């Protein structure tokens, strides 16, 4: 007797047995729960704004770096053993060089597609660091680092710092004259460390500079250690982005608990996939038409030669500018010399970067705000924070000029001493000036927003009142536009309170409390914000408009 329990209703046929792929999917889902995880996460909503794509530029550049780097490892030889060149590039024939440099020239001229992959790799490194810098500035200016994203900010900052170090290590591997000059620069900075500088330099280079093992040591750090750490940080960064939700700009229907946007799958996935190929295409075009790091033009590194106009990649110009414009100060005591002209800049470089790493925790301590924030700020509504960010960028730009003072002097026909003194003075003046100007601009934009929210937008229509006055008619804003202009908070600054309590007892304030109160007053005190339009002001003004219209 046959079992008809599995027959299709209304049909005498049995259902087709599941295919091998469906059975494998069912088996995996029963043990890993992938279906429920994908079902909950693939429909996750992501807000849509062009600035949110900056982080994706970093991600895609990092992927391209890994892919091109894997290809280059097949042909690069990280050895300092010297050989006589006998390759395809005729101007270098018969010249003594290391195998590291020889293999780089071999990749550039004899490996199929080698030069293109090399240049894509280098351009991707520059775009990767630039993308991280711009992305972090977007996060900084919009306050997207606030709770619960402080840890993700630290991950991003660590990725930026590791990206700079990884770029330095990769830049040094070819052992050409330019990278060798950069290594000598780095070795001098390490030697300036008091007491242990000599031991550190000997440990890193395996002996006296340039040593025989440095490139062999640098190679696994560049291709394994640092990329492995960065890959783990990227994974953690993306997991936290998914977990915390993406920040969004203020607008109708958007709140700290409600996100307006498109689902991750299929819309966001399709856009992200297309954007990946766009980034890859731009990097491929740059690698094909824009020459970068032509090591064959510099020649192999020799300790008795230095290239003229030697410049590192742009993200290291900050550190070189610090050393170039620093006076040659030194202290001689007890038979030892402390090179302050090198050690102070070598110390300032990580300290200036570290300020950005700890800023979210500093602002959280000053404000005392422990709430979660998922709506991004408009930079104009936080003038002090925006001023700090612009001041930091102005300092970077000034020191970048200092790092290329010889190039600037040559191209603009200026005195290199004048440029150096300009950078020395601007190091102190430019950030302060940038902060003040930016703060004033932000306050001016707040005044404009207030006027726009109160009076509406200009319509271009001129009306004559009964008593002869001509006025321009303003069109009132929509409720959505009014909400966008007025949704931001204007918290009161932290205050210590009266020095004497209600019982007449004098209160004791710690140094920490007094410092917090002063910083809070500077960031959120009187004169920082332009007061928002209140409902009473809006109703009073518009009721006056209606009365004038009735008279007319």
PDB file of C-alpha atoms in Angstrom, residues 62-294:
ATOM      1  CA  UNK A  62      42.744  47.869   0.993  1.00  0.00           C
ATOM      2  CA  UNK A  63      41.363  44.894  -0.951  1.00  0.00           C
ATOM      3  CA  UNK A  64      43.202  46.023  -4.086  1.00  0.00           C
ATOM      4  CA  UNK A  65      46.379  46.457  -2.029  1.00  0.00           C
ATOM      5  CA  UNK A  66      46.153  42.862  -0.837  1.00  0.00           C
ATOM      6  CA  UNK A  67      45.456  41.455  -4.316  1.00  0.00           C
ATOM      7  CA  UNK A  68      48.249  43.375  -6.028  1.00  0.00           C
ATOM      8  CA  UNK A  69      50.615  42.738  -3.122  1.00  0.00           C
ATOM      9  CA  UNK A  70      50.106  38.980  -3.414  1.00  0.00           C
ATOM     10  CA  UNK A  71      51.021  39.182  -7.109  1.00  0.00           C
ATOM     11  CA  UNK A  72      54.196  41.159  -6.410  1.00  0.00           C
ATOM     12  CA  UNK A  73      55.406  38.702  -3.760  1.00  0.00           C
ATOM     13  CA  UNK A  74      55.801  36.045  -6.474  1.00  0.00           C
ATOM     14  CA  UNK A  75      58.637  38.029  -8.077  1.00  0.00           C
ATOM     15  CA  UNK A  76      60.214  40.161  -5.340  1.00  0.00           C
ATOM     16  CA  UNK A  77      63.425  38.952  -3.685  1.00  0.00           C
ATOM     17  CA  UNK A  78      63.994  40.557  -0.241  1.00  0.00           C
ATOM     18  CA  UNK A  79      67.736  40.042  -0.177  1.00  0.00           C
ATOM     19  CA  UNK A  80      70.578  42.498   0.306  1.00  0.00           C
ATOM     20  CA  UNK A  81      73.079  40.228  -1.408  1.00  0.00           C
ATOM     21  CA  UNK A  82      74.766  42.215  -4.153  1.00  0.00           C
ATOM     22  CA  UNK A  83      74.656  41.218  -7.830  1.00  0.00           C
ATOM     23  CA  UNK A  84      75.714  42.774 -11.134  1.00  0.00           C
ATOM     24  CA  UNK A  85      72.661  43.822 -13.132  1.00  0.00           C
ATOM     25  CA  UNK A  86      72.294  42.236 -16.567  1.00  0.00           C
ATOM     26  CA  UNK A  87      68.592  42.736 -17.242  1.00  0.00           C
ATOM     27  CA  UNK A  88      66.476  44.435 -19.866  1.00  0.00           C
ATOM     28  CA  UNK A  89      66.983  48.038 -18.678  1.00  0.00           C
ATOM     29  CA  UNK A  90      70.152  49.048 -20.518  1.00  0.00           C
ATOM     30  CA  UNK A  91      71.163  52.174 -18.475  1.00  0.00           C
ATOM     31  CA  UNK A  92      71.652  49.982 -15.380  1.00  0.00           C
ATOM     32  CA  UNK A  93      73.651  47.194 -17.035  1.00  0.00           C
ATOM     33  CA  UNK A  94      76.872  46.374 -15.212  1.00  0.00           C
ATOM     34  CA  UNK A  95      75.919  48.291 -12.049  1.00  0.00           C
ATOM     35  CA  UNK A  96      76.244  46.611  -8.658  1.00  0.00           C
ATOM     36  CA  UNK A  97      72.967  46.453  -6.707  1.00  0.00           C
ATOM     37  CA  UNK A  98      71.109  44.346  -4.168  1.00  0.00           C
ATOM     38  CA  UNK A  99      68.817  41.535  -5.253  1.00  0.00           C
ATOM     39  CA  UNK A 100      65.904  43.485  -3.775  1.00  0.00           C
ATOM     40  CA  UNK A 101      66.513  46.365  -6.172  1.00  0.00           C
ATOM     41  CA  UNK A 102      67.285  44.034  -9.076  1.00  0.00           C
ATOM     42  CA  UNK A 103      64.014  42.126  -8.593  1.00  0.00           C
ATOM     43  CA  UNK A 104      62.072  45.423  -8.454  1.00  0.00           C
ATOM     44  CA  UNK A 105      63.568  46.496 -11.794  1.00  0.00           C
ATOM     45  CA  UNK A 106      62.852  42.996 -13.131  1.00  0.00           C
ATOM     46  CA  UNK A 107      59.189  43.320 -12.108  1.00  0.00           C
ATOM     47  CA  UNK A 108      58.990  46.734 -13.775  1.00  0.00           C
ATOM     48  CA  UNK A 109      60.461  45.770 -17.166  1.00  0.00           C
ATOM     49  CA  UNK A 110      60.368  42.007 -17.627  1.00  0.00           C
ATOM     50  CA  UNK A 111      57.354  40.595 -15.762  1.00  0.00           C
ATOM     51  CA  UNK A 112      54.169  40.742 -17.818  1.00  0.00           C
ATOM     52  CA  UNK A 113      51.997  43.453 -16.280  1.00  0.00           C
ATOM     53  CA  UNK A 114      54.520  43.924 -13.497  1.00  0.00           C
ATOM     54  CA  UNK A 115      54.914  47.691 -13.813  1.00  0.00           C
ATOM     55  CA  UNK A 116      51.133  48.169 -13.994  1.00  0.00           C
ATOM     56  CA  UNK A 117      50.580  46.069 -10.861  1.00  0.00           C
ATOM     57  CA  UNK A 118      53.423  47.884  -9.035  1.00  0.00           C
ATOM     58  CA  UNK A 119      51.946  51.259  -9.807  1.00  0.00           C
ATOM     59  CA  UNK A 120      48.389  50.217  -8.974  1.00  0.00           C
ATOM     60  CA  UNK A 121      49.729  48.908  -5.660  1.00  0.00           C
ATOM     61  CA  UNK A 122      51.467  52.197  -4.887  1.00  0.00           C
ATOM     62  CA  UNK A 123      48.522  54.356  -5.953  1.00  0.00           C
ATOM     63  CA  UNK A 124      46.173  52.169  -3.906  1.00  0.00           C
ATOM     64  CA  UNK A 125      48.380  52.759  -0.857  1.00  0.00           C
ATOM     65  CA  UNK A 126      48.178  56.525  -1.315  1.00  0.00           C
ATOM     66  CA  UNK A 127      44.398  56.432  -1.854  1.00  0.00           C
ATOM     67  CA  UNK A 128      43.989  54.087   1.135  1.00  0.00           C
ATOM     68  CA  UNK A 129      45.681  56.473   3.564  1.00  0.00           C
ATOM     69  CA  UNK A 130      44.018  59.520   1.991  1.00  0.00           C
ATOM     70  CA  UNK A 131      40.623  57.823   2.148  1.00  0.00           C
ATOM     71  CA  UNK A 132      41.090  56.929   5.818  1.00  0.00           C
ATOM     72  CA  UNK A 133      42.118  60.509   6.625  1.00  0.00           C
ATOM     73  CA  UNK A 134      39.105  62.054   4.881  1.00  0.00           C
ATOM     74  CA  UNK A 135      36.768  59.382   6.285  1.00  0.00           C
ATOM     75  CA  UNK A 136      37.960  60.024   9.840  1.00  0.00           C
ATOM     76  CA  UNK A 137      37.557  63.767   9.341  1.00  0.00           C
ATOM     77  CA  UNK A 138      33.960  63.157   8.224  1.00  0.00           C
ATOM     78  CA  UNK A 139      33.386  61.101  11.363  1.00  0.00           C
ATOM     79  CA  UNK A 140      35.079  63.757  13.500  1.00  0.00           C
ATOM     80  CA  UNK A 141      33.242  66.787  12.115  1.00  0.00           C
ATOM     81  CA  UNK A 142      29.827  65.092  12.359  1.00  0.00           C
ATOM     82  CA  UNK A 143      30.372  63.692  15.866  1.00  0.00           C
ATOM     83  CA  UNK A 144      29.894  60.124  14.654  1.00  0.00           C
ATOM     84  CA  UNK A 145      32.549  59.017  17.170  1.00  0.00           C
ATOM     85  CA  UNK A 146      30.239  59.501  20.163  1.00  0.00           C
ATOM     86  CA  UNK A 147      28.808  56.659  22.221  1.00  0.00           C
ATOM     87  CA  UNK A 148      28.597  53.811  21.304  1.00  0.00           C
ATOM     88  CA  UNK A 149      31.261  54.256  18.588  1.00  0.00           C
ATOM     89  CA  UNK A 150      34.287  55.368  20.610  1.00  0.00           C
ATOM     90  CA  UNK A 151      35.938  51.958  20.275  1.00  0.00           C
ATOM     91  CA  UNK A 152      35.310  51.916  16.528  1.00  0.00           C
ATOM     92  CA  UNK A 153      36.982  55.344  16.312  1.00  0.00           C
ATOM     93  CA  UNK A 154      40.049  53.894  18.039  1.00  0.00           C
ATOM     94  CA  UNK A 155      40.030  50.975  15.566  1.00  0.00           C
ATOM     95  CA  UNK A 156      39.903  53.447  12.675  1.00  0.00           C
ATOM     96  CA  UNK A 157      42.691  55.574  14.131  1.00  0.00           C
ATOM     97  CA  UNK A 158      44.831  52.452  14.640  1.00  0.00           C
ATOM     98  CA  UNK A 159      44.203  51.484  11.017  1.00  0.00           C
ATOM     99  CA  UNK A 160      45.361  54.936   9.915  1.00  0.00           C
ATOM    100  CA  UNK A 161      48.529  54.738  12.015  1.00  0.00           C
ATOM    101  CA  UNK A 162      49.287  51.197  10.825  1.00  0.00           C
ATOM    102  CA  UNK A 163      48.579  52.276   7.246  1.00  0.00           C
ATOM    103  CA  UNK A 164      51.243  54.981   7.556  1.00  0.00           C
ATOM    104  CA  UNK A 165      53.750  52.508   9.022  1.00  0.00           C
ATOM    105  CA  UNK A 166      52.915  49.876   6.401  1.00  0.00           C
ATOM    106  CA  UNK A 167      53.386  52.459   3.676  1.00  0.00           C
ATOM    107  CA  UNK A 168      56.812  53.319   5.095  1.00  0.00           C
ATOM    108  CA  UNK A 169      57.866  49.666   5.165  1.00  0.00           C
ATOM    109  CA  UNK A 170      56.640  49.016   1.612  1.00  0.00           C
ATOM    110  CA  UNK A 171      58.217  52.239   0.379  1.00  0.00           C
ATOM    111  CA  UNK A 172      61.580  51.040   1.750  1.00  0.00           C
ATOM    112  CA  UNK A 173      61.646  47.530   0.274  1.00  0.00           C
ATOM    113  CA  UNK A 174      62.939  48.290  -3.286  1.00  0.00           C
ATOM    114  CA  UNK A 175      66.272  49.546  -1.839  1.00  0.00           C
ATOM    115  CA  UNK A 176      66.531  52.336  -4.398  1.00  0.00           C
ATOM    116  CA  UNK A 177      68.328  55.589  -3.676  1.00  0.00           C
ATOM    117  CA  UNK A 178      65.130  57.397  -2.649  1.00  0.00           C
ATOM    118  CA  UNK A 179      63.921  54.725  -0.221  1.00  0.00           C
ATOM    119  CA  UNK A 180      67.436  54.318   1.167  1.00  0.00           C
ATOM    120  CA  UNK A 181      67.545  58.037   1.910  1.00  0.00           C
ATOM    121  CA  UNK A 182      64.220  57.642   3.743  1.00  0.00           C
ATOM    122  CA  UNK A 183      65.622  54.743   5.764  1.00  0.00           C
ATOM    123  CA  UNK A 184      68.643  56.823   6.721  1.00  0.00           C
ATOM    124  CA  UNK A 185      66.217  59.517   7.866  1.00  0.00           C
ATOM    125  CA  UNK A 186      64.335  56.970   9.992  1.00  0.00           C
ATOM    126  CA  UNK A 187      67.563  55.581  11.434  1.00  0.00           C
ATOM    127  CA  UNK A 188      68.664  59.065  12.483  1.00  0.00           C
ATOM    128  CA  UNK A 189      65.314  59.587  14.238  1.00  0.00           C
ATOM    129  CA  UNK A 190      65.724  56.312  16.151  1.00  0.00           C
ATOM    130  CA  UNK A 191      69.284  57.238  17.138  1.00  0.00           C
ATOM    131  CA  UNK A 192      67.989  60.463  18.728  1.00  0.00           C
ATOM    132  CA  UNK A 193      66.108  58.531  21.433  1.00  0.00           C
ATOM    133  CA  UNK A 194      67.971  59.162  24.700  1.00  0.00           C
ATOM    134  CA  UNK A 195      69.981  56.313  26.271  1.00  0.00           C
ATOM    135  CA  UNK A 196      68.504  53.445  24.186  1.00  0.00           C
ATOM    136  CA  UNK A 197      68.594  55.017  20.694  1.00  0.00           C
ATOM    137  CA  UNK A 198      71.827  53.298  19.647  1.00  0.00           C
ATOM    138  CA  UNK A 199      70.628  49.908  20.876  1.00  0.00           C
ATOM    139  CA  UNK A 200      67.292  50.296  19.091  1.00  0.00           C
ATOM    140  CA  UNK A 201      68.991  51.184  15.805  1.00  0.00           C
ATOM    141  CA  UNK A 202      71.382  48.230  16.076  1.00  0.00           C
ATOM    142  CA  UNK A 203      68.473  45.913  16.847  1.00  0.00           C
ATOM    143  CA  UNK A 204      66.317  47.126  13.944  1.00  0.00           C
ATOM    144  CA  UNK A 205      69.036  47.171  11.293  1.00  0.00           C
ATOM    145  CA  UNK A 206      70.945  44.144  12.503  1.00  0.00           C
ATOM    146  CA  UNK A 207      74.144  46.132  12.919  1.00  0.00           C
ATOM    147  CA  UNK A 208      75.561  49.360  11.567  1.00  0.00           C
ATOM    148  CA  UNK A 209      73.385  51.099   8.981  1.00  0.00           C
ATOM    149  CA  UNK A 210      72.346  49.941   6.446  1.00  0.00           C
ATOM    150  CA  UNK A 211      72.993  46.436   7.744  1.00  0.00           C
ATOM    151  CA  UNK A 212      72.609  43.161   5.892  1.00  0.00           C
ATOM    152  CA  UNK A 213      69.300  41.901   7.287  1.00  0.00           C
ATOM    153  CA  UNK A 214      67.027  44.947   7.372  1.00  0.00           C
ATOM    154  CA  UNK A 215      65.089  44.312   4.145  1.00  0.00           C
ATOM    155  CA  UNK A 216      64.739  40.626   5.010  1.00  0.00           C
ATOM    156  CA  UNK A 217      63.273  41.681   8.381  1.00  0.00           C
ATOM    157  CA  UNK A 218      61.109  44.388   6.860  1.00  0.00           C
ATOM    158  CA  UNK A 219      59.600  42.083   4.240  1.00  0.00           C
ATOM    159  CA  UNK A 220      57.541  39.763   6.503  1.00  0.00           C
ATOM    160  CA  UNK A 221      56.462  42.769   8.575  1.00  0.00           C
ATOM    161  CA  UNK A 222      55.142  44.439   5.427  1.00  0.00           C
ATOM    162  CA  UNK A 223      53.425  41.460   3.802  1.00  0.00           C
ATOM    163  CA  UNK A 224      52.283  39.436   6.850  1.00  0.00           C
ATOM    164  CA  UNK A 225      52.353  41.098  10.264  1.00  0.00           C
ATOM    165  CA  UNK A 226      50.947  44.564   9.549  1.00  0.00           C
ATOM    166  CA  UNK A 227      48.392  43.469   6.887  1.00  0.00           C
ATOM    167  CA  UNK A 228      47.236  40.658   9.185  1.00  0.00           C
ATOM    168  CA  UNK A 229      46.624  43.078  12.058  1.00  0.00           C
ATOM    169  CA  UNK A 230      44.904  45.523   9.732  1.00  0.00           C
ATOM    170  CA  UNK A 231      42.701  42.812   8.249  1.00  0.00           C
ATOM    171  CA  UNK A 232      41.531  41.849  11.735  1.00  0.00           C
ATOM    172  CA  UNK A 233      40.852  45.497  12.604  1.00  0.00           C
ATOM    173  CA  UNK A 234      38.896  45.997   9.363  1.00  0.00           C
ATOM    174  CA  UNK A 235      36.747  42.966  10.206  1.00  0.00           C
ATOM    175  CA  UNK A 236      36.094  44.264  13.733  1.00  0.00           C
ATOM    176  CA  UNK A 237      35.369  47.730  12.375  1.00  0.00           C
ATOM    177  CA  UNK A 238      32.742  46.414   9.945  1.00  0.00           C
ATOM    178  CA  UNK A 239      31.165  44.166  12.586  1.00  0.00           C
ATOM    179  CA  UNK A 240      30.741  47.139  14.900  1.00  0.00           C
ATOM    180  CA  UNK A 241      29.275  49.233  12.063  1.00  0.00           C
ATOM    181  CA  UNK A 242      26.655  46.519  11.554  1.00  0.00           C
ATOM    182  CA  UNK A 243      26.020  46.134  15.261  1.00  0.00           C
ATOM    183  CA  UNK A 244      25.762  49.816  16.183  1.00  0.00           C
ATOM    184  CA  UNK A 245      23.834  50.879  13.068  1.00  0.00           C
ATOM    185  CA  UNK A 246      25.143  53.512  10.703  1.00  0.00           C
ATOM    186  CA  UNK A 247      24.886  57.164  11.663  1.00  0.00           C
ATOM    187  CA  UNK A 248      22.521  59.341   9.639  1.00  0.00           C
ATOM    188  CA  UNK A 249      21.977  63.039   9.135  1.00  0.00           C
ATOM    189  CA  UNK A 250      18.949  64.710  10.667  1.00  0.00           C
ATOM    190  CA  UNK A 251      15.721  64.717   8.716  1.00  0.00           C
ATOM    191  CA  UNK A 252      12.023  63.882   8.937  1.00  0.00           C
ATOM    192  CA  UNK A 253      11.407  60.473  10.462  1.00  0.00           C
ATOM    193  CA  UNK A 254      15.021  60.022  11.515  1.00  0.00           C
ATOM    194  CA  UNK A 255      15.824  59.698  15.171  1.00  0.00           C
ATOM    195  CA  UNK A 256      18.224  57.995  17.540  1.00  0.00           C
ATOM    196  CA  UNK A 257      16.098  54.845  17.319  1.00  0.00           C
ATOM    197  CA  UNK A 258      14.865  54.954  13.728  1.00  0.00           C
ATOM    198  CA  UNK A 259      17.002  54.726  10.583  1.00  0.00           C
ATOM    199  CA  UNK A 260      15.724  55.810   7.173  1.00  0.00           C
ATOM    200  CA  UNK A 261      17.515  54.303   4.190  1.00  0.00           C
ATOM    201  CA  UNK A 262      17.805  51.392   1.813  1.00  0.00           C
ATOM    202  CA  UNK A 263      18.178  47.688   2.751  1.00  0.00           C
ATOM    203  CA  UNK A 264      21.643  46.180   2.675  1.00  0.00           C
ATOM    204  CA  UNK A 265      20.505  43.529   0.183  1.00  0.00           C
ATOM    205  CA  UNK A 266      19.945  43.948  -2.698  1.00  0.00           C
ATOM    206  CA  UNK A 267      20.164  47.752  -3.047  1.00  0.00           C
ATOM    207  CA  UNK A 268      23.233  48.552  -0.954  1.00  0.00           C
ATOM    208  CA  UNK A 269      25.098  45.452  -2.156  1.00  0.00           C
ATOM    209  CA  UNK A 270      24.485  46.414  -5.796  1.00  0.00           C
ATOM    210  CA  UNK A 271      25.666  49.995  -5.199  1.00  0.00           C
ATOM    211  CA  UNK A 272      28.714  48.819  -3.237  1.00  0.00           C
ATOM    212  CA  UNK A 273      29.664  46.332  -5.941  1.00  0.00           C
ATOM    213  CA  UNK A 274      29.469  48.970  -8.633  1.00  0.00           C
ATOM    214  CA  UNK A 275      31.467  51.388  -6.518  1.00  0.00           C
ATOM    215  CA  UNK A 276      34.203  48.781  -6.011  1.00  0.00           C
ATOM    216  CA  UNK A 277      34.724  48.482  -9.764  1.00  0.00           C
ATOM    217  CA  UNK A 278      34.685  52.269 -10.062  1.00  0.00           C
ATOM    218  CA  UNK A 279      37.470  52.574  -7.462  1.00  0.00           C
ATOM    219  CA  UNK A 280      39.401  49.748  -9.111  1.00  0.00           C
ATOM    220  CA  UNK A 281      39.001  51.398 -12.531  1.00  0.00           C
ATOM    221  CA  UNK A 282      40.296  54.756 -11.290  1.00  0.00           C
ATOM    222  CA  UNK A 283      43.321  53.089  -9.653  1.00  0.00           C
ATOM    223  CA  UNK A 284      43.975  51.075 -12.828  1.00  0.00           C
ATOM    224  CA  UNK A 285      43.913  54.254 -14.925  1.00  0.00           C
ATOM    225  CA  UNK A 286      46.282  55.980 -12.499  1.00  0.00           C
ATOM    226  CA  UNK A 287      48.607  52.973 -12.564  1.00  0.00           C
ATOM    227  CA  UNK A 288      48.567  52.938 -16.366  1.00  0.00           C
ATOM    228  CA  UNK A 289      49.099  56.638 -17.142  1.00  0.00           C
ATOM    229  CA  UNK A 290      50.663  58.243 -14.042  1.00  0.00           C
ATOM    230  CA  UNK A 291      54.217  57.143 -13.237  1.00  0.00           C
ATOM    231  CA  UNK A 292      54.927  56.788  -9.553  1.00  0.00           C
ATOM    232  CA  UNK A 293      58.134  55.780  -7.765  1.00  0.00           C
ATOM    233  CA  UNK A 294      60.278  55.125 -10.875  1.00  0.00           C
TER     234      UNK A 294
END
